[in-house]
């Protein structure tokens, strides 16, 4: 069968070109039928829906039809006709079927019955062939595209920040070391420590936890920049919201203060929700019905975010609300301690019933680069908290004053030699600026209504798990 021409199922399902000859290629999701006719549900990934292929048994070799099983890959040439069956508008009357790849029914792991999420994680190489993961992957694509479109349309430049880094100034989490030294016999210093001067880069290097510090360098020349890349954190966090490898979007804006930063974050998130509503309709409809929560509220939640305004308050005000709530917490609420997911979700889901932006966090629980408030105790941080997710964005106005920044660096025992290049931006033409980081998978969790972050990235990396 011709290899170049293929009609995508997404186009055929909208077509009214009845009687025309078409070629479809895809994976069989189900086959049923009688002695006389087989109905094959075919999916090519272009859309959540399957195309029904009707094969009259008499017109085909018996063995060929037997090989058309769940999971096999086939090409079908046939005639597009209006469907008399329920649930579909068109179908294909098959004239010719070619089998690209069979799938042994004894060993093919994806049966038509429902599978548990944990089982599907064990077959992450095949789970894109399920309806749910197909939908998640298409939405993931659409959100990536929308992110680039938003920033491009708003005059931001995409800057590629390094993945291998020689600094751990951010302190956002434990890091994964990158080395080519012989692990059995590494060169040692007299004190017994590994001599990284002899390593590939001539110093100790790790996978980055964030592209922010380098994005700031870009913003000090191009004004508006963003990064969108993988980041790595070696924390032993086995939660439904943490990955060891996740993607982050980090815009960085010269001449923005903390309010501009919040305005951008809110506008950006609303744009992404609206984009999903506009472009991912069929996948959202599907997830709305079948997502794990089965709450049928996914689309409503997206619309609520787009239609409402985010509640803005300070950390200190939030602590007062949490203390007065009468709730019993797993983690106690005290001014100066970091908020846990239970606190964040209480504020968002119970108290305000909408997304919340918290500002003015205690300086001791935030990074060195955040701009100090006049009180000397809190910094111009902002975290955006979302229903069902908790923290989806973390950001801040940056400390642009060299002396103030040096003070923080010394307080936190960060070696100046590790960040000399960062400090240079404060020496040469410093400017007020701000930025934030959006966790891409947390965004996808919210937009798809999935409840475990391992199910919104194709191949999750978590403690003790780097298969595929
Ligand atoms: O709050 P974080 O640690 O902020 C930064 O890294 C800053 N450098 C961002 C900036 O200002 N440019 O991380 C930002 C976001 C979090 O709000 C969360 O959505 C996500 O990244 N995130 C994770 N997502 C999945 N797994 C993890 N282990 C995550 N850690 C953070
Ligand atoms: Mg954070």
Coordinates of C-alpha atoms and ligand atoms in Angstrom, one line a residue:
X1 CA 0.0 0.0 0.0
X2 CA 1.3 3.5 -0.7
X3 CA 3.5 4.8 2.0
X4 CA 3.2 8.4 1.4
X5 CA -0.6 9.0 1.3
X6 CA -2.6 8.6 4.5
X7 CA -5.7 10.2 5.7
X8 CA -5.6 11.2 9.3
X9 CA -8.5 10.0 11.3
X10 CA -9.1 13.4 12.8
X11 CA -9.8 14.7 9.3
X12 CA -11.9 11.8 8.2
X13 CA -14.2 12.1 11.2
X14 CA -15.1 15.6 10.0
X15 CA -15.3 14.7 6.3
X16 CA -18.5 14.6 4.3
X17 CA -16.7 13.2 1.2
X18 CA -18.7 10.0 1.2
X19 CA -17.9 7.5 -1.5
X20 CA -14.3 8.6 -1.9
X21 CA -11.4 6.2 -1.5
X22 CA -9.2 6.7 1.6
X23 CA -6.2 5.1 3.3
X24 CA -6.0 5.0 7.0
X25 CA -3.2 3.6 9.1
X26 CA -3.2 3.0 12.8
X27 CA -3.4 0.6 15.8
X28 CA -6.4 -1.6 16.4
X29 CA -8.1 -0.8 19.7
X30 CA -10.8 -3.4 19.4
X31 CA -12.4 -5.9 17.0
X32 CA -15.9 -7.4 17.2
X33 CA -18.2 -8.9 14.7
X34 CA -20.0 -11.9 13.4
X35 CA -19.4 -14.6 10.8
X36 CA -20.2 -12.1 8.1
X37 CA -18.7 -8.8 9.1
X38 CA -15.9 -7.5 11.4
X39 CA -15.9 -4.1 13.0
X40 CA -12.4 -2.8 13.7
X41 CA -11.9 0.3 15.9
X42 CA -8.8 2.0 14.6
X43 CA -6.8 4.8 16.3
X44 CA -3.9 6.7 14.8
X45 CA -3.3 9.2 17.6
X46 CA -4.5 12.2 15.7
X47 CA -7.6 12.4 17.8
X48 CA -9.1 10.6 20.8
X49 CA -11.9 9.0 18.7
X50 CA -11.5 5.7 16.8
X51 CA -12.5 5.2 13.3
X52 CA -14.7 2.2 12.6
X53 CA -13.5 0.0 9.8
X54 CA -16.1 -2.5 8.4
X55 CA -14.7 -5.6 6.8
X56 CA -17.0 -8.1 5.1
X57 CA -15.5 -11.4 6.0
X58 CA -16.2 -12.9 2.6
X59 CA -13.9 -10.3 0.9
X60 CA -10.8 -11.1 3.0
X61 CA -8.4 -14.0 3.6
X62 CA -9.5 -15.6 6.9
X63 CA -6.0 -15.6 8.3
X64 CA -5.5 -12.0 7.6
X65 CA -8.6 -11.0 9.5
X66 CA -7.5 -13.3 12.3
X67 CA -4.3 -11.3 12.6
X68 CA -6.2 -8.1 13.0
X69 CA -6.2 -8.1 16.8
X70 CA -6.1 -5.6 19.6
X71 CA -2.8 -3.8 19.4
X72 CA -1.9 -4.8 15.9
X73 CA -0.9 -2.1 13.4
X74 CA -2.7 -2.0 10.0
X75 CA -3.3 0.0 6.9
X76 CA -6.7 0.0 5.3
X77 CA -7.8 1.2 1.9
X78 CA -11.5 1.6 1.6
X79 CA -14.5 3.8 0.9
X80 CA -15.6 6.5 3.3
X81 CA -19.3 6.1 4.1
X82 CA -21.8 7.6 6.4
X83 CA -22.2 5.5 9.4
X84 CA -25.5 3.9 10.4
X85 CA -24.0 2.8 13.7
X86 CA -24.3 4.8 16.9
X87 CA -21.5 7.0 18.2
X88 CA -19.8 7.7 15.0
X89 CA -20.6 9.8 11.9
X90 CA -18.4 8.0 9.3
X91 CA -16.9 4.6 8.8
X92 CA -14.7 2.9 6.2
X93 CA -15.9 0.0 4.1
X94 CA -12.6 -1.9 3.8
X95 CA -11.4 -3.0 0.3
X96 CA -7.9 -3.9 1.2
X97 CA -6.1 -4.5 4.5
X98 CA -2.4 -4.7 5.0
X99 CA -0.9 -5.8 8.3
X100 CA 2.2 -3.8 9.4
X101 CA 2.6 -5.5 12.7
X102 CA 0.7 -8.2 14.6
X103 CA 0.3 -8.2 18.4
X104 CA 0.1 -11.6 20.1
X105 CA -3.0 -11.6 22.3
X106 CA -1.4 -13.9 24.8
X107 CA 1.4 -11.5 25.6
X108 CA 0.1 -8.0 24.6
X109 CA -0.2 -6.2 27.9
X110 CA -2.9 -3.7 27.0
X111 CA -6.2 -5.5 27.0
X112 CA -9.5 -3.8 26.4
X113 CA -10.5 -3.9 30.0
X114 CA -9.7 -1.0 32.4
X115 CA -6.1 -1.1 33.8
X116 CA -5.0 0.5 37.0
X117 CA -2.6 3.5 36.9
X118 CA 0.2 1.6 38.7
X119 CA 0.0 -1.2 36.2
X120 CA 0.1 1.3 33.3
X121 CA 3.2 3.0 34.8
X122 CA 4.9 -0.4 34.5
X123 CA 4.2 -0.4 30.8
X124 CA 5.0 3.3 30.1
X125 CA 6.3 2.3 26.7
X126 CA 2.8 1.2 25.7
X127 CA 0.5 3.4 27.7
X128 CA 0.4 6.2 25.0
X129 CA -1.9 3.7 23.2
X130 CA -4.6 4.2 25.8
X131 CA -7.3 6.8 25.5
X132 CA -6.3 8.6 28.7
X133 CA -2.6 8.8 27.8
X134 CA -3.2 9.8 24.3
X135 CA -5.3 12.7 25.6
X136 CA -2.7 13.7 28.1
X137 CA 0.1 13.6 25.5
X138 CA -1.9 15.7 23.1
X139 CA -2.8 18.2 25.8
X140 CA 0.9 18.3 26.9
X141 CA 1.8 19.2 23.3
X142 CA -0.8 21.9 23.1
X143 CA 0.3 23.5 26.3
X144 CA 4.0 23.5 25.2
X145 CA 3.0 25.2 22.0
X146 CA 0.7 27.7 23.8
X147 CA 3.5 28.6 26.2
X148 CA 5.8 29.5 23.4
X149 CA 3.0 31.3 21.6
X150 CA 2.1 33.4 24.6
X151 CA 5.7 34.5 25.2
X152 CA 6.4 35.1 21.5
X153 CA 3.2 37.2 21.2
X154 CA 4.2 39.2 24.2
X155 CA 7.7 40.0 23.0
X156 CA 9.7 37.5 25.1
X157 CA 12.8 35.8 23.8
X158 CA 13.3 32.1 24.4
X159 CA 16.7 31.6 26.0
X160 CA 18.3 28.2 26.3
X161 CA 19.9 27.9 29.7
X162 CA 22.4 25.2 30.5
X163 CA 21.4 21.8 31.8
X164 CA 24.8 21.0 33.3
X165 CA 25.8 23.6 35.9
X166 CA 28.8 24.3 38.0
X167 CA 26.8 26.3 40.6
X168 CA 24.3 25.3 43.2
X169 CA 23.5 28.9 44.2
X170 CA 19.8 28.4 43.9
X171 CA 19.5 25.9 46.7
X172 CA 16.2 24.7 45.3
X173 CA 17.0 21.1 46.0
X174 CA 19.6 18.4 46.2
X175 CA 21.4 17.9 42.9
X176 CA 22.4 15.0 40.6
X177 CA 26.2 15.0 40.0
X178 CA 27.6 14.8 36.5
X179 CA 31.0 13.2 36.3
X180 CA 33.1 11.1 34.0
X181 CA 35.6 10.1 36.7
X182 CA 36.3 6.4 37.2
X183 CA 33.8 5.4 39.9
X184 CA 36.1 2.7 41.3
X185 CA 39.2 4.7 41.4
X186 CA 38.6 8.4 41.4
X187 CA 41.5 10.8 41.9
X188 CA 41.6 12.0 45.5
X189 CA 42.8 15.1 47.2
X190 CA 45.2 14.7 50.2
X191 CA 42.1 15.1 52.5
X192 CA 40.4 12.1 50.9
X193 CA 37.8 14.1 48.9
X194 CA 37.4 13.5 45.2
X195 CA 39.5 15.8 43.1
X196 CA 37.0 17.3 40.7
X197 CA 39.7 19.5 39.2
X198 CA 40.6 16.3 37.2
X199 CA 36.9 15.7 36.2
X200 CA 35.6 16.5 32.7
X201 CA 34.8 20.1 33.4
X202 CA 37.7 20.7 35.8
X203 CA 35.2 21.3 38.6
X204 CA 32.3 19.7 40.3
X205 CA 29.2 19.8 38.1
X206 CA 25.5 18.8 38.5
X207 CA 22.2 18.8 36.6
X208 CA 20.5 22.1 37.0
X209 CA 17.6 22.6 39.4
X210 CA 16.5 25.8 37.6
X211 CA 17.4 28.0 34.7
X212 CA 16.6 31.2 36.6
X213 CA 20.1 32.6 37.3
X214 CA 21.1 32.4 33.7
X215 CA 17.7 33.7 32.6
X216 CA 18.4 36.8 34.7
X217 CA 21.6 37.3 32.7
X218 CA 19.5 37.3 29.5
X219 CA 16.9 39.7 31.0
X220 CA 19.7 42.1 31.7
X221 CA 20.2 42.5 27.9
X222 CA 17.0 41.4 26.2
X223 CA 14.6 42.7 28.9
X224 CA 12.0 39.9 28.4
X225 CA 13.1 36.3 28.3
X226 CA 12.0 32.9 29.3
X227 CA 13.4 29.4 29.6
X228 CA 11.5 26.2 29.1
X229 CA 13.6 23.1 29.8
X230 CA 14.1 20.1 32.0
X231 CA 15.2 20.6 35.6
X232 CA 16.4 18.0 38.1
X233 CA 16.0 17.6 41.8
X234 CA 17.4 14.7 43.8
X235 CA 15.0 15.0 46.7
X236 CA 13.5 11.8 48.0
X237 CA 10.0 13.1 47.6
X238 CA 7.6 10.3 46.8
X239 CA 4.5 12.4 46.4
X240 CA 1.9 12.7 43.6
X241 CA 3.3 16.2 42.9
X242 CA 7.0 15.6 42.8
X243 CA 9.3 14.3 40.0
X244 CA 13.1 14.1 40.0
X245 CA 13.1 15.3 36.4
X246 CA 10.4 17.9 35.5
X247 CA 10.0 20.7 33.0
X248 CA 9.9 24.3 34.1
X249 CA 8.9 27.5 32.4
X250 CA 10.8 30.5 33.8
X251 CA 10.1 34.0 32.4
X252 CA 12.4 36.8 33.7
X253 CA 11.5 40.4 33.1
X254 CA 13.6 43.5 33.5
X255 CA 11.7 46.6 34.8
X256 CA 9.0 44.4 36.5
X257 CA 8.2 44.6 40.2
X258 CA 6.4 42.0 42.3
X259 CA 3.0 43.3 41.2
X260 CA 3.9 43.1 37.5
X261 CA 5.2 39.6 38.2
X262 CA 1.9 38.5 39.7
X263 CA -0.1 40.2 36.9
X264 CA 1.9 38.3 34.3
X265 CA 1.6 35.0 36.2
X266 CA -2.2 35.3 36.4
X267 CA -2.7 36.4 32.8
X268 CA -0.4 33.6 31.6
X269 CA -2.2 30.9 33.5
X270 CA -5.6 32.1 32.3
X271 CA -4.4 32.2 28.8
X272 CA -3.2 28.6 29.0
X273 CA -6.5 27.4 30.5
X274 CA -8.4 29.2 27.7
X275 CA -6.1 27.8 25.1
X276 CA -6.8 24.3 26.4
X277 CA -10.6 24.9 26.3
X278 CA -10.3 26.3 22.8
X279 CA -8.0 23.6 21.3
X280 CA -8.3 20.4 23.3
X281 CA -12.0 20.1 23.4
X282 CA -12.4 16.4 22.6
X283 CA -9.6 15.3 24.9
X284 CA -10.9 17.5 27.8
X285 CA -14.4 16.1 27.3
X286 CA -13.0 12.6 27.5
X287 CA -11.0 13.4 30.7
X288 CA -13.9 15.2 32.2
X289 CA -15.8 12.0 32.2
X290 CA -13.2 9.4 32.9
X291 CA -10.6 11.1 35.1
X292 CA -9.7 9.5 38.3
X293 CA -11.8 11.9 40.3
X294 CA -14.8 11.1 38.1
X295 CA -16.1 14.5 39.2
X296 CA -17.2 15.8 35.9
X297 CA -15.9 19.1 37.0
X298 CA -12.6 19.4 35.0
X299 CA -13.9 21.7 32.4
X300 CA -15.8 23.8 35.0
X301 CA -12.6 24.2 37.0
X302 CA -10.7 25.4 33.9
X303 CA -13.5 27.9 33.2
X304 CA -13.5 29.2 36.8
X305 CA -9.8 30.0 36.6
X306 CA -10.3 31.9 33.4
X307 CA -13.4 33.8 34.6
X308 CA -12.3 34.7 38.1
X309 CA -9.6 36.7 39.7
X310 CA -6.9 35.2 41.9
X311 CA -7.0 36.1 45.6
X312 CA -3.8 38.0 46.6
X313 CA -2.7 38.1 50.2
X314 CA 0.5 38.0 52.3
X315 CA 2.0 34.9 53.9
X316 CA 1.4 36.6 57.3
X317 CA -2.3 37.0 56.5
X318 CA -2.5 33.4 55.3
X319 CA -1.0 32.2 58.6
X320 CA -3.6 34.0 60.5
X321 CA -6.4 32.5 58.4
X322 CA -4.9 29.0 58.9
X323 CA -4.6 29.4 62.6
X324 CA -8.1 30.6 63.0
X325 CA -9.5 27.8 60.8
X326 CA -10.0 25.3 63.6
X327 CA -8.5 22.6 61.4
X328 CA -6.2 20.0 62.7
X329 CA -3.0 19.9 60.7
X330 CA -0.5 17.2 60.1
X331 CA 2.2 19.9 60.0
X332 CA 1.7 22.7 62.6
X333 CA 1.1 26.3 61.4
X334 CA 3.6 28.8 62.7
X335 CA 4.9 32.1 61.3
X336 CA 8.3 31.3 59.8
X337 CA 7.7 27.7 58.7
X338 CA 7.0 26.8 55.1
X339 CA 3.4 26.1 54.1
X340 CA 2.6 22.4 53.3
X341 CA 0.3 21.2 50.6
X342 CA -2.5 20.7 53.2
X343 CA -2.3 24.4 54.1
X344 CA -2.1 25.6 50.6
X345 CA -5.1 23.5 49.5
X346 CA -7.1 24.6 52.5
X347 CA -6.6 28.3 51.5
X348 CA -7.5 27.6 47.9
X349 CA -10.2 25.0 48.1
X350 CA -11.9 25.7 51.4
X351 CA -11.3 29.3 52.4
X352 CA -11.2 31.3 49.1
X353 CA -12.5 28.8 46.6
X354 CA -10.2 30.1 43.9
X355 CA -6.5 30.4 43.0
X356 CA -4.4 32.3 45.5
X357 CA -1.2 34.3 45.2
X358 CA 0.8 34.6 48.4
X359 CA 3.5 37.2 48.9
X360 CA 5.8 38.4 51.6
X361 CA 7.2 35.1 52.8
X362 CA 9.7 35.0 55.6
X363 CA 13.2 35.5 54.2
X364 CA 14.6 32.4 55.9
X365 CA 12.5 30.0 53.9
X366 CA 13.2 31.5 50.5
X367 CA 16.2 31.8 48.2
X368 CA 19.0 34.4 48.5
X369 CA 18.1 36.4 45.4
X370 CA 14.6 37.5 46.5
X371 CA 14.2 41.2 47.2
X372 CA 13.9 42.2 50.9
X373 CA 10.8 44.1 52.1
X374 CA 11.1 47.2 54.2
X375 CA 10.4 45.1 57.4
X376 CA 13.7 43.3 57.0
X377 CA 11.9 40.0 57.7
X378 CA 10.0 39.2 54.6
X379 CA 10.9 39.0 50.9
X380 CA 9.0 39.9 47.7
X381 CA 8.3 36.3 46.9
X382 CA 5.1 35.1 45.3
X383 CA 3.7 31.6 45.1
X384 CA 0.6 30.9 43.0
X385 CA -1.5 28.2 44.6
X386 CA -4.1 26.1 42.7
X387 CA -7.0 23.9 43.6
X388 CA -6.0 20.2 43.8
X389 CA -2.4 21.1 43.1
X390 CA -1.1 23.5 45.8
X391 CA 2.0 25.4 44.6
X392 CA 2.0 25.7 40.8
X393 CA 4.2 28.7 40.4
X394 CA 7.0 30.1 42.6
X395 CA 8.6 33.5 41.8
X396 CA 9.8 36.8 43.2
X397 CA 11.1 40.2 42.5
X398 CA 14.9 39.9 42.5
X399 CA 17.3 41.8 44.7
X400 CA 19.0 44.2 42.3
X401 CA 21.0 46.1 44.9
X402 CA 24.6 44.7 45.0
X403 CA 25.2 45.3 48.8
X404 CA 21.9 43.9 49.8
X405 CA 22.5 40.8 47.7
X406 CA 26.0 40.4 49.0
X407 CA 24.6 40.6 52.5
X408 CA 22.2 37.7 51.8
X409 CA 24.9 35.7 50.1
X410 CA 27.2 35.9 53.1
X411 CA 24.3 35.2 55.5
X412 CA 23.5 32.0 53.6
X413 CA 27.2 31.0 53.3
X414 CA 27.1 31.0 49.5
X415 CA 30.7 31.2 48.2
X416 CA 31.1 34.5 46.2
X417 CA 33.3 32.7 43.7
X418 CA 30.4 30.5 42.6
X419 CA 28.2 33.5 41.7
X420 CA 30.7 36.1 40.6
X421 CA 29.0 36.2 37.2
X422 CA 25.6 36.7 38.7
X423 CA 26.9 39.5 41.0
X424 CA 28.4 41.2 37.9
X425 CA 24.8 42.0 36.7
X426 CA 24.4 44.0 39.9
X427 CA 27.7 45.8 39.3
X428 CA 27.2 46.7 35.7
X429 CA 23.9 48.3 34.8
X430 CA 21.7 46.6 37.4
X431 CA 17.9 47.0 37.0
X432 CA 14.8 46.1 38.9
X433 CA 13.5 42.8 37.7
X434 CA 11.3 39.9 38.5
X435 CA 10.4 36.4 37.3
X436 CA 8.8 33.1 38.2
X437 CA 8.9 29.4 37.5
X438 CA 5.8 27.4 36.4
X439 CA 6.1 23.6 37.0
X440 CA 5.0 22.2 33.6
X441 CA 3.8 18.9 35.0
X442 CA 1.8 20.6 37.7
X443 CA 0.1 22.7 35.0
X444 CA -0.7 19.5 33.1
X445 CA -2.0 17.9 36.3
X446 CA -4.5 20.7 36.6
X447 CA -5.5 20.9 33.0
X448 CA -6.0 17.1 32.6
X449 CA -7.5 16.5 36.0
X450 CA -5.1 13.6 36.5
X451 CA -4.2 13.1 40.1
X452 CA -0.6 11.7 40.0
X453 CA 2.2 13.6 38.4
X454 CA 3.7 10.3 37.1
X455 CA 0.8 10.1 34.7
X456 CA 1.3 13.5 33.0
X457 CA 4.9 13.0 31.7
X458 CA 5.7 10.2 29.3
X459 CA 8.5 8.6 31.2
X460 CA 8.5 9.7 34.9
X461 CA 11.7 9.8 36.9
X462 CA 11.1 9.3 40.6
X463 CA 13.2 7.7 43.4
X464 CA 14.1 4.2 42.4
X465 CA 12.5 4.5 39.0
X466 CA 14.3 5.4 35.8
X467 CA 12.9 2.7 33.5
X468 CA 12.4 3.4 29.8
Ligands
LIG1 O1 9.4 27.2 43.5 P1 10.6 26.6 42.7 O2 11.6 25.8 43.4 O3 11.2 27.9 42.0 C1 12.3 28.0 41.3 O4 13.0 27.0 40.9 C2 12.6 29.4 40.8 N1 14.0 29.4 40.3 C3 11.6 29.8 39.8 C4 11.9 31.2 39.3 O5 11.6 32.2 40.0 N2 12.4 31.4 38.1 O6 10.0 25.8 41.5 C5 9.0 26.4 40.6 C6 7.9 25.5 40.3 C7 7.1 25.1 41.5 O7 6.1 26.1 41.8 C8 6.4 23.8 41.1 O8 5.3 24.1 40.2 C9 7.5 23.2 40.2 O9 8.4 24.2 39.8 N3 8.3 22.2 41.0 C10 8.2 20.8 40.7 N4 7.4 20.1 39.9 C11 7.5 18.8 39.9 N5 8.4 18.1 40.7 C12 9.2 18.8 41.6 N6 10.1 18.1 42.3 C13 9.1 20.2 41.6 N7 9.7 21.2 42.3 C14 9.2 22.3 41.9
LIG2 MG1 8.7 27.0 45.4

